[in-house]
Tab-separated table of C-alpha atoms in Angstrom:
chain	number	residue	atom	x	y	z
A	1	MET	CA	8.323	-4.017	-18.613
A	2	THR	CA	9.493	-1.344	-16.170
A	3	PRO	CA	11.981	1.431	-17.030
A	4	ALA	CA	14.669	-0.563	-15.204
A	5	ASP	CA	13.858	-3.637	-17.311
A	6	LEU	CA	14.006	-1.551	-20.475
A	7	SER	CA	17.349	-0.061	-19.475
A	8	ARG	CA	18.788	-3.553	-18.991
A	9	THR	CA	17.307	-4.652	-22.332
A	10	VAL	CA	18.986	-1.791	-24.202
A	11	LEU	CA	22.264	-2.439	-22.395
A	12	GLY	CA	22.049	-6.095	-23.410
A	13	ALA	CA	21.499	-5.060	-27.039
A	14	VAL	CA	24.616	-2.878	-26.936
A	15	ARG	CA	26.635	-5.706	-25.431
A	16	ARG	CA	25.441	-8.179	-28.087
A	17	ALA	CA	26.181	-5.723	-30.906
A	18	VAL	CA	29.736	-5.264	-29.615
A	19	GLU	CA	30.295	-9.011	-29.138
A	20	GLU	CA	28.999	-9.725	-32.663
A	21	GLY	CA	31.269	-7.081	-34.176
A	22	ALA	CA	28.357	-4.988	-35.434
A	23	LEU	CA	29.461	-2.110	-33.224
A	24	ARG	CA	32.932	-1.075	-32.138
A	25	ALA	CA	32.481	0.965	-28.978
A	26	PRO	CA	32.915	0.580	-25.229
A	27	VAL	CA	29.894	-0.891	-23.460
A	28	PRO	CA	28.572	1.642	-20.920
A	29	GLU	CA	27.956	0.577	-17.320
A	30	ARG	CA	24.323	1.620	-17.514
A	31	ILE	CA	21.867	3.171	-19.940
A	32	LYS	CA	19.244	5.696	-18.974
A	33	VAL	CA	15.755	5.680	-20.449
A	34	GLU	CA	13.371	8.571	-19.903
A	35	ARG	CA	10.075	9.986	-21.068
A	36	PRO	CA	10.274	11.163	-24.697
A	37	ARG	CA	10.936	14.846	-25.184
A	38	PRO	CA	9.025	17.002	-27.706
A	39	GLY	CA	9.292	15.326	-31.104
A	40	GLY	CA	9.717	11.879	-29.591
A	41	ARG	CA	7.282	8.992	-29.671
A	42	GLY	CA	6.115	6.110	-27.536
A	43	ASP	CA	6.533	5.557	-23.819
A	44	TYR	CA	10.303	5.921	-23.306
A	45	ALA	CA	13.366	7.126	-25.173
A	46	SER	CA	17.148	6.784	-24.953
A	47	ASN	CA	20.059	8.771	-26.375
A	48	VAL	CA	22.434	5.805	-26.201
A	49	ALA	CA	23.065	5.841	-29.975
A	50	LEU	CA	24.210	9.460	-29.812
A	51	ARG	CA	26.552	8.598	-26.951
A	52	LEU	CA	28.076	5.694	-28.877
A	53	ALA	CA	28.318	7.457	-32.242
A	54	GLY	CA	31.638	9.167	-31.519
A	55	PRO	CA	33.515	6.171	-30.070
A	56	SER	CA	32.198	3.912	-32.860
A	57	GLY	CA	33.051	6.359	-35.652
A	58	ARG	CA	29.541	6.047	-37.129
A	59	GLN	CA	26.470	8.199	-37.552
A	60	ALA	CA	24.118	8.104	-34.571
A	61	ARG	CA	21.184	6.927	-36.698
A	62	ASP	CA	23.283	4.018	-37.996
A	63	VAL	CA	24.127	3.038	-34.411
A	64	ALA	CA	20.445	3.371	-33.489
A	65	GLU	CA	19.467	0.999	-36.290
A	66	VAL	CA	22.042	-1.571	-35.138
A	67	LEU	CA	20.420	-1.495	-31.710
A	68	ARG	CA	16.828	-1.275	-32.945
A	69	VAL	CA	16.926	-4.619	-34.738
A	70	ARG	CA	18.295	-6.278	-31.601
A	71	ILE	CA	15.567	-4.838	-29.375
A	72	ALA	CA	12.463	-4.903	-31.576
A	73	ASP	CA	11.454	-8.520	-30.860
A	74	THR	CA	11.899	-8.297	-27.090
A	75	PRO	CA	8.792	-9.477	-25.176
A	76	GLY	CA	6.989	-6.498	-23.675
A	77	ILE	CA	8.111	-4.080	-26.397
A	78	ALA	CA	5.555	-3.303	-29.101
A	79	ARG	CA	7.606	-0.957	-31.257
A	80	VAL	CA	11.075	0.639	-31.502
A	81	GLU	CA	11.460	3.787	-33.611
A	82	ILE	CA	14.314	6.143	-34.424
A	83	THR	CA	13.643	9.882	-34.275
A	84	GLY	CA	15.686	13.030	-34.719
A	85	PRO	CA	19.449	12.622	-34.941
A	86	GLY	CA	19.309	9.096	-33.506
A	87	PHE	CA	17.056	8.791	-30.466
A	88	LEU	CA	15.608	5.349	-29.812
A	89	ASN	CA	11.907	5.515	-28.908
A	90	PHE	CA	10.122	2.582	-27.298
A	91	THR	CA	6.429	1.777	-27.191
A	92	LEU	CA	5.684	-0.886	-24.615
A	93	ARG	CA	2.948	-3.496	-24.692
A	94	GLY	CA	0.135	-3.036	-22.217
A	95	ASN	CA	-0.015	-0.094	-19.830
A	96	PRO	CA	3.456	0.929	-18.614
A	97	ALA	CA	2.040	2.650	-15.541
A	98	ALA	CA	0.240	-0.524	-14.482
A	99	VAL	CA	3.397	-2.575	-14.986
A	100	LEU	CA	5.430	-0.111	-12.918
A	101	LEU	CA	2.961	0.005	-10.025
A	102	ARG	CA	2.694	-3.770	-10.020
A	103	ALA	CA	6.483	-4.067	-9.820
A	104	ILE	CA	6.599	-1.683	-6.865
A	105	GLY	CA	3.814	-3.593	-5.135
A	106	ASP	CA	5.579	-6.905	-5.674
A	107	ARG	CA	8.980	-5.704	-4.413
A	108	GLY	CA	7.760	-3.419	-1.652
A	109	LEU	CA	10.536	-1.584	0.168
A	110	GLU	CA	13.084	-3.490	-1.927
A	111	TYR	CA	11.860	-1.998	-5.191
A	112	GLY	CA	14.977	-0.653	-6.892
A	113	HIS	CA	17.269	-3.230	-5.344
A	114	GLY	CA	19.040	-5.303	-7.966
A	115	ASP	CA	21.744	-7.804	-8.735
A	116	GLY	CA	23.905	-5.717	-11.045
A	117	LEU	CA	26.847	-6.023	-8.637
A	118	ALA	CA	26.223	-9.608	-7.585
A	119	GLY	CA	29.449	-11.501	-6.988
A	120	VAL	CA	31.508	-8.326	-6.553
A	121	ARG	CA	33.200	-7.635	-3.219
A	122	PHE	CA	34.062	-4.153	-1.955
A	123	GLY	CA	36.154	-3.419	1.104
A	124	PHE	CA	36.318	-0.028	2.830
A	125	GLU	CA	38.900	1.228	5.286
A	126	PRO	CA	37.279	2.239	8.593
A	127	ALA	CA	36.870	6.020	8.795
A	128	ARG	CA	37.750	7.985	11.893
A	129	GLU	CA	35.834	11.183	11.191
A	130	LEU	CA	32.080	11.049	11.941
A	131	ARG	CA	30.699	12.139	8.575
A	132	ALA	CA	33.027	9.845	6.642
A	133	ARG	CA	31.844	6.949	8.831
A	134	VAL	CA	28.204	7.789	8.116
A	135	VAL	CA	28.787	8.019	4.360
A	136	THR	CA	30.769	4.764	4.385
A	137	ASP	CA	28.051	2.879	6.261
A	138	THR	CA	25.403	4.209	3.870
A	139	VAL	CA	27.430	3.269	0.793
A	140	VAL	CA	27.800	-0.249	2.189
A	141	ARG	CA	23.986	-0.502	2.423
A	142	LEU	CA	23.567	0.842	-1.115
A	143	LEU	CA	26.077	-1.633	-2.529
A	144	ALA	CA	24.442	-4.528	-0.684
A	145	ALA	CA	21.102	-3.487	-2.181
A	146	GLN	CA	22.645	-3.975	-5.631
A	147	GLY	CA	23.798	-7.504	-4.802
A	148	ALA	CA	27.404	-6.714	-3.852
A	149	THR	CA	29.276	-7.886	-0.793
A	150	ALA	CA	30.488	-4.763	0.979
A	151	VAL	CA	32.432	-4.711	4.253
A	152	VAL	CA	34.287	-2.219	6.420
A	153	GLU	CA	37.563	-3.676	7.615
A	154	PRO	CA	41.134	-2.509	8.229
A	155	GLY	CA	43.517	-2.885	5.325
A	156	SER	CA	40.851	-2.443	2.649
A	157	SER	CA	41.760	-0.763	-0.602
A	158	GLU	CA	39.044	1.909	-0.656
A	159	ARG	CA	38.610	4.813	1.733
A	160	ILE	CA	35.698	7.244	1.641
A	161	THR	CA	36.420	10.828	2.587
A	162	ALA	CA	34.021	13.678	3.257
A	163	LEU	CA	34.195	17.304	4.331
A	164	PRO	CA	34.149	16.965	8.127
A	165	VAL	CA	31.222	17.961	10.286
A	166	GLN	CA	32.107	20.577	12.879
A	167	ASP	CA	29.715	19.338	15.550
A	168	GLU	CA	30.771	15.797	16.491
A	169	ALA	CA	27.737	15.610	18.781
A	170	ILE	CA	25.275	16.281	15.962
A	171	PHE	CA	23.340	13.070	16.654
A	172	GLU	CA	22.772	14.096	20.276
A	173	HIS	CA	21.831	17.665	19.330
A	174	ALA	CA	19.692	17.035	16.246
A	175	GLY	CA	18.460	13.468	16.622
A	176	ARG	CA	19.230	10.579	14.318
A	177	ASP	CA	17.034	11.455	11.331
A	178	ALA	CA	17.991	15.130	11.067
A	179	ALA	CA	21.657	14.326	11.662
A	180	LEU	CA	21.743	11.718	8.904
A	181	TRP	CA	20.025	14.024	6.427
A	182	ALA	CA	22.390	16.877	7.308
A	183	LEU	CA	25.398	14.647	6.647
A	184	LEU	CA	24.132	12.726	3.609
A	185	ARG	CA	22.027	15.214	1.619
A	186	PRO	CA	24.996	17.319	0.400
A	187	ALA	CA	27.654	15.653	-1.725
A	188	ALA	CA	30.575	14.424	0.379
A	189	HIS	CA	32.801	17.265	-0.853
A	190	ASP	CA	30.240	19.900	0.233
A	191	GLN	CA	29.588	21.290	3.695
A	192	PRO	CA	27.051	19.387	5.826
A	193	LEU	CA	23.683	21.077	6.227
A	194	ALA	CA	22.986	23.228	9.262
A	195	TYR	CA	20.768	20.952	11.311
A	196	GLY	CA	18.780	23.746	12.960
A	197	ALA	CA	16.646	24.238	9.850
A	198	LEU	CA	15.926	20.510	9.727
A	199	LEU	CA	14.219	20.632	13.125
A	200	VAL	CA	11.502	23.043	11.922
A	201	GLN	CA	8.536	21.407	10.209
A	202	LYS	CA	8.167	23.714	7.216
A	203	GLU	CA	8.073	23.162	3.471
A	204	SER	CA	11.461	24.807	3.135
A	205	ASN	CA	12.818	21.811	5.082
A	206	ALA	CA	13.398	19.096	2.466
A	207	LEU	CA	13.633	16.323	5.068
A	208	PHE	CA	10.238	17.323	6.430
A	209	ARG	CA	8.776	17.405	2.906
A	210	VAL	CA	9.981	13.886	2.156
A	211	ARG	CA	8.716	12.409	5.413
A	212	TYR	CA	5.502	14.441	5.220
A	213	ALA	CA	4.843	13.155	1.697
A	214	TYR	CA	5.195	9.595	2.977
A	215	SER	CA	2.766	10.275	5.826
A	216	ARG	CA	0.323	11.828	3.337
A	217	SER	CA	0.379	8.639	1.262
A	218	ARG	CA	-0.533	6.628	4.349
A	219	ALA	CA	-3.254	9.140	5.334
A	220	LEU	CA	-4.807	8.810	1.885
A	221	LEU	CA	-4.899	5.029	2.266
A	222	ARG	CA	-6.552	5.313	5.678
A	223	ALA	CA	-9.155	7.750	4.346
A	224	ALA	CA	-9.829	5.555	1.320
A	225	ASP	CA	-10.311	2.554	3.573
A	226	ARG	CA	-12.948	4.445	5.550
A	227	LEU	CA	-14.660	5.423	2.298
A	228	GLY	CA	-14.545	1.837	1.043
A	229	ILE	CA	-12.313	2.664	-1.927
A	230	PRO	CA	-9.904	-0.198	-2.706
A	231	VAL	CA	-6.370	0.233	-3.995
A	232	ALA	CA	-6.395	-1.132	-7.539
A	233	TYR	CA	-4.752	0.030	-10.708
A	234	ASP	CA	-7.590	0.060	-13.259
A	235	GLY	CA	-5.853	2.020	-15.991
A	236	GLY	CA	-7.381	5.305	-14.931
A	237	ILE	CA	-4.101	7.221	-15.021
A	238	PRO	CA	-2.804	8.350	-18.418
A	239	TYR	CA	0.951	8.115	-18.757
A	240	ASP	CA	1.032	11.371	-20.693
A	241	GLU	CA	3.858	13.748	-21.464
A	242	ASP	CA	2.848	16.584	-19.155
A	243	VAL	CA	5.319	16.754	-16.291
A	244	SER	CA	3.981	19.983	-14.855
A	245	CYS	CA	3.209	18.539	-11.438
A	246	VAL	CA	6.816	18.889	-10.272
A	247	GLY	CA	6.926	22.238	-8.561
A	248	ASP	CA	3.169	22.849	-8.818
A	249	VAL	CA	3.013	23.178	-5.039
A	250	PRO	CA	5.266	26.116	-4.105
A	251	HIS	CA	7.795	25.514	-1.361
A	252	ASP	CA	7.966	28.859	0.331
A	253	GLY	CA	5.298	28.350	2.942
A	254	ASN	CA	4.167	25.937	5.597
A	255	VAL	CA	2.258	22.687	5.489
A	256	ALA	CA	-1.075	22.026	7.113
A	257	CYS	CA	-1.446	18.860	9.072
A	258	ASP	CA	-2.434	15.326	8.240
A	259	GLY	CA	-6.150	14.981	7.910
A	260	GLY	CA	-7.865	11.751	7.060
A	261	ALA	CA	-9.471	11.079	10.437
A	262	SER	CA	-12.813	12.855	10.381
A	263	HIS	CA	-15.824	11.312	12.084
A	264	VAL	CA	-18.473	13.578	10.517
A	265	GLY	CA	-19.425	11.290	7.670
A	266	ASP	CA	-17.939	10.178	4.402
A	267	LEU	CA	-18.104	13.563	2.699
A	268	SER	CA	-16.198	15.278	5.473
A	269	LEU	CA	-13.730	12.426	5.569
A	270	ALA	CA	-12.992	12.651	1.851
A	271	HIS	CA	-12.505	16.406	2.139
A	272	ASP	CA	-10.416	16.097	5.291
A	273	ALA	CA	-8.034	13.639	3.686
A	274	TYR	CA	-6.161	16.225	1.669
A	275	GLU	CA	-7.739	19.642	1.768
A	276	GLY	CA	-6.319	22.387	3.952
A	277	PRO	CA	-5.599	24.469	5.761
A	278	PHE	CA	-6.943	23.431	9.150
A	279	PRO	CA	-5.221	25.835	11.546
A	280	SER	CA	-6.609	24.077	14.622
A	281	ARG	CA	-4.808	20.887	13.609
A	282	SER	CA	-1.707	22.348	11.997
A	283	VAL	CA	1.664	20.694	12.415
A	284	ARG	CA	3.634	21.876	15.401
A	285	GLY	CA	5.967	24.661	14.415
A	286	THR	CA	3.954	25.793	11.385
A	287	GLU	CA	1.979	28.945	10.832
A	288	GLY	CA	-0.296	30.189	8.105
A	289	PRO	CA	-2.087	28.425	5.281
A	290	LEU	CA	-0.927	25.839	2.835
A	291	PRO	CA	0.091	27.639	-0.371
A	292	SER	CA	-2.614	27.320	-2.982
A	293	GLY	CA	-1.816	24.749	-5.643
A	294	PRO	CA	-3.307	24.182	-9.084
A	295	ALA	CA	-6.967	23.521	-9.634
A	296	ARG	CA	-8.180	20.076	-8.725
A	297	GLY	CA	-7.718	17.616	-11.585
A	298	THR	CA	-4.974	19.575	-13.374
A	299	GLU	CA	-2.019	17.885	-11.706
A	300	ALA	CA	-0.551	15.354	-14.131
A	301	PRO	CA	0.694	12.106	-12.599
A	302	SER	CA	3.446	11.616	-15.183
A	303	ALA	CA	6.139	13.377	-13.127
A	304	LEU	CA	5.411	11.044	-10.233
A	305	LEU	CA	5.409	7.986	-12.502
A	306	THR	CA	8.710	9.145	-13.987
A	307	ALA	CA	10.245	9.563	-10.539
A	308	LEU	CA	9.097	6.075	-9.502
A	309	GLY	CA	10.429	4.566	-12.706
A	310	ASP	CA	13.814	6.251	-12.214
A	311	HIS	CA	14.230	4.913	-8.688
A	312	PRO	CA	16.157	1.701	-9.549
A	313	ALA	CA	18.633	3.587	-11.755
A	314	VAL	CA	19.172	6.198	-9.043
A	315	LEU	CA	19.918	3.546	-6.424
A	316	GLU	CA	22.344	1.766	-8.727
A	317	SER	CA	24.216	4.940	-9.686
A	318	ALA	CA	24.358	6.062	-6.049
A	319	ALA	CA	25.977	2.740	-5.147
A	320	ARG	CA	28.460	2.729	-8.017
A	321	LEU	CA	29.457	6.376	-7.500
A	322	ARG	CA	29.484	6.192	-3.686
A	323	ALA	CA	26.968	9.056	-3.676
A	324	PRO	CA	24.115	8.755	-1.142
A	325	ASP	CA	23.226	12.386	-1.899
A	326	ARG	CA	21.750	11.163	-5.194
A	327	VAL	CA	19.210	9.107	-3.274
A	328	ALA	CA	18.301	12.073	-1.066
A	329	ARG	CA	17.811	14.383	-4.059
A	330	HIS	CA	15.664	11.781	-5.805
A	331	LEU	CA	13.510	11.383	-2.703
A	332	GLU	CA	12.941	15.137	-2.726
A	333	ALA	CA	11.804	15.017	-6.360
A	334	THR	CA	9.512	12.079	-5.633
A	335	ALA	CA	8.015	13.788	-2.598
A	336	ASP	CA	7.427	17.027	-4.490
A	337	ALA	CA	5.691	15.145	-7.304
A	338	LEU	CA	3.457	13.315	-4.817
A	339	LEU	CA	2.554	16.498	-2.955
A	340	GLY	CA	1.606	18.102	-6.269
A	341	PHE	CA	-0.623	15.148	-7.142
A	342	GLN	CA	-2.189	14.114	-3.837
A	343	GLN	CA	-5.138	16.518	-3.925
A	344	THR	CA	-6.679	14.597	-6.827
A	345	VAL	CA	-6.581	11.144	-5.236
A	346	LEU	CA	-9.916	10.967	-3.384
A	347	PRO	CA	-13.368	12.124	-4.531
A	348	LEU	CA	-14.818	15.429	-3.361
A	349	GLY	CA	-18.412	16.436	-2.752
A	350	ASP	CA	-20.868	14.530	-4.928
A	351	GLU	CA	-18.070	12.959	-6.947
A	352	LYS	CA	-18.470	9.182	-7.008
A	353	PRO	CA	-15.497	6.856	-6.430
A	354	SER	CA	-14.298	5.517	-9.753
A	355	ALA	CA	-11.547	3.488	-11.400
A	356	THR	CA	-9.577	6.721	-11.690
A	357	HIS	CA	-9.645	7.212	-7.922
A	358	ARG	CA	-8.583	3.611	-7.337
A	359	SER	CA	-5.699	4.061	-9.756
A	360	ARG	CA	-4.619	7.365	-8.231
A	361	LEU	CA	-4.685	5.699	-4.841
A	362	ALA	CA	-2.453	2.912	-6.159
A	363	LEU	CA	-0.018	5.525	-7.451
A	364	ALA	CA	0.040	7.328	-4.095
A	365	GLU	CA	0.605	4.018	-2.299
A	366	ALA	CA	3.507	3.174	-4.628
A	367	ALA	CA	5.051	6.596	-4.073
A	368	GLY	CA	4.905	6.083	-0.322
A	369	THR	CA	6.588	2.708	-0.706
A	370	VAL	CA	9.433	4.225	-2.724
A	371	LEU	CA	9.880	7.069	-0.221
A	372	ALA	CA	10.011	4.651	2.720
A	373	GLY	CA	12.435	2.335	0.946
A	374	GLY	CA	14.764	5.169	-0.003
A	375	LEU	CA	14.720	6.633	3.494
A	376	ALA	CA	15.498	3.200	4.928
A	377	LEU	CA	18.632	2.953	2.779
A	378	LEU	CA	19.741	6.285	4.239
A	379	GLY	CA	18.965	5.004	7.747
A	380	ILE	CA	16.128	7.527	8.228
A	381	SER	CA	12.707	6.657	9.591
A	382	ALA	CA	9.425	7.145	7.708
A	383	PRO	CA	6.641	7.991	10.181
A	384	GLU	CA	3.060	7.038	9.379
A	385	HIS	CA	1.849	10.159	11.218
A	386	LEU	CA	3.611	13.501	11.137
């Protein structure tokens, strides 16, 4: 059971409780599940009972119990517990990380697409201003990815507006990818980004970080192939509660280039796949070394697993709220988590390839898939080499 599956399961329990008269409260459009906070238990938690306590006129723990009994026997869920003022905590059967990575592998670039809006039709009035047109076209793609029928045609009931872009020739001046990011990354009511900074390949450039993270995932796969390490989730990644890998790699410097193509033997190849800096092969437009990150082996994968698990909910909320900027922000978080984790993926020195390396490689591959799929929904390319 993936986080998206669990979210739908909890939502179904709320709906059944309301239909049966056990709970008098409005049914929310969606329910978020997340990693348990300190004091929580299991694999995931939800505050849905606290949210429904006020509208239902009942104590949050009472609401949680109403939902717990309707969830406890669900296949894939081993245990449902109530903690604190009324948090629902879920322990899943099997390894949740393995289930998540398998789901991403099965769906590929369409991981996160759903049918929550199937059978619903949305019509948008054609926009005259450039940025509004770009946002409208992107929202149409996001809605279609959630099963809706979305069209742009005159006389439609919905019109998307956005703070206009001053440079109507931004696509000619910045190129398609930078122009789209400049227009879509800020919320529609905020100013578009200045595209000049998006043309410099530095870590301060979020678009570069996202696309670079994708290219790193592909470089790791190429290096692993040369080393004879298969991609296979063997349970070597603990789904622990340490989320310290987000932000572990500082973002005030420049990025060394893609390695992964050494011809000086396996040891050099493994080292070359992710260690830097290599000034002679640095990315065009960069200077100086890669900022030093944490010691090898200390980067926890849980932040990356959390980001991958959140992807379906982010895509759905972005579609419902007409907010492509949510997708862009989530891609940044996913990229940062991958860049903080990638140095642990392949063996170094005399280290022998193990199930842990195969599992880390599977996680890096899944992260690359999510990054590419999210960029595609924004209309932005994901280069294998950068």
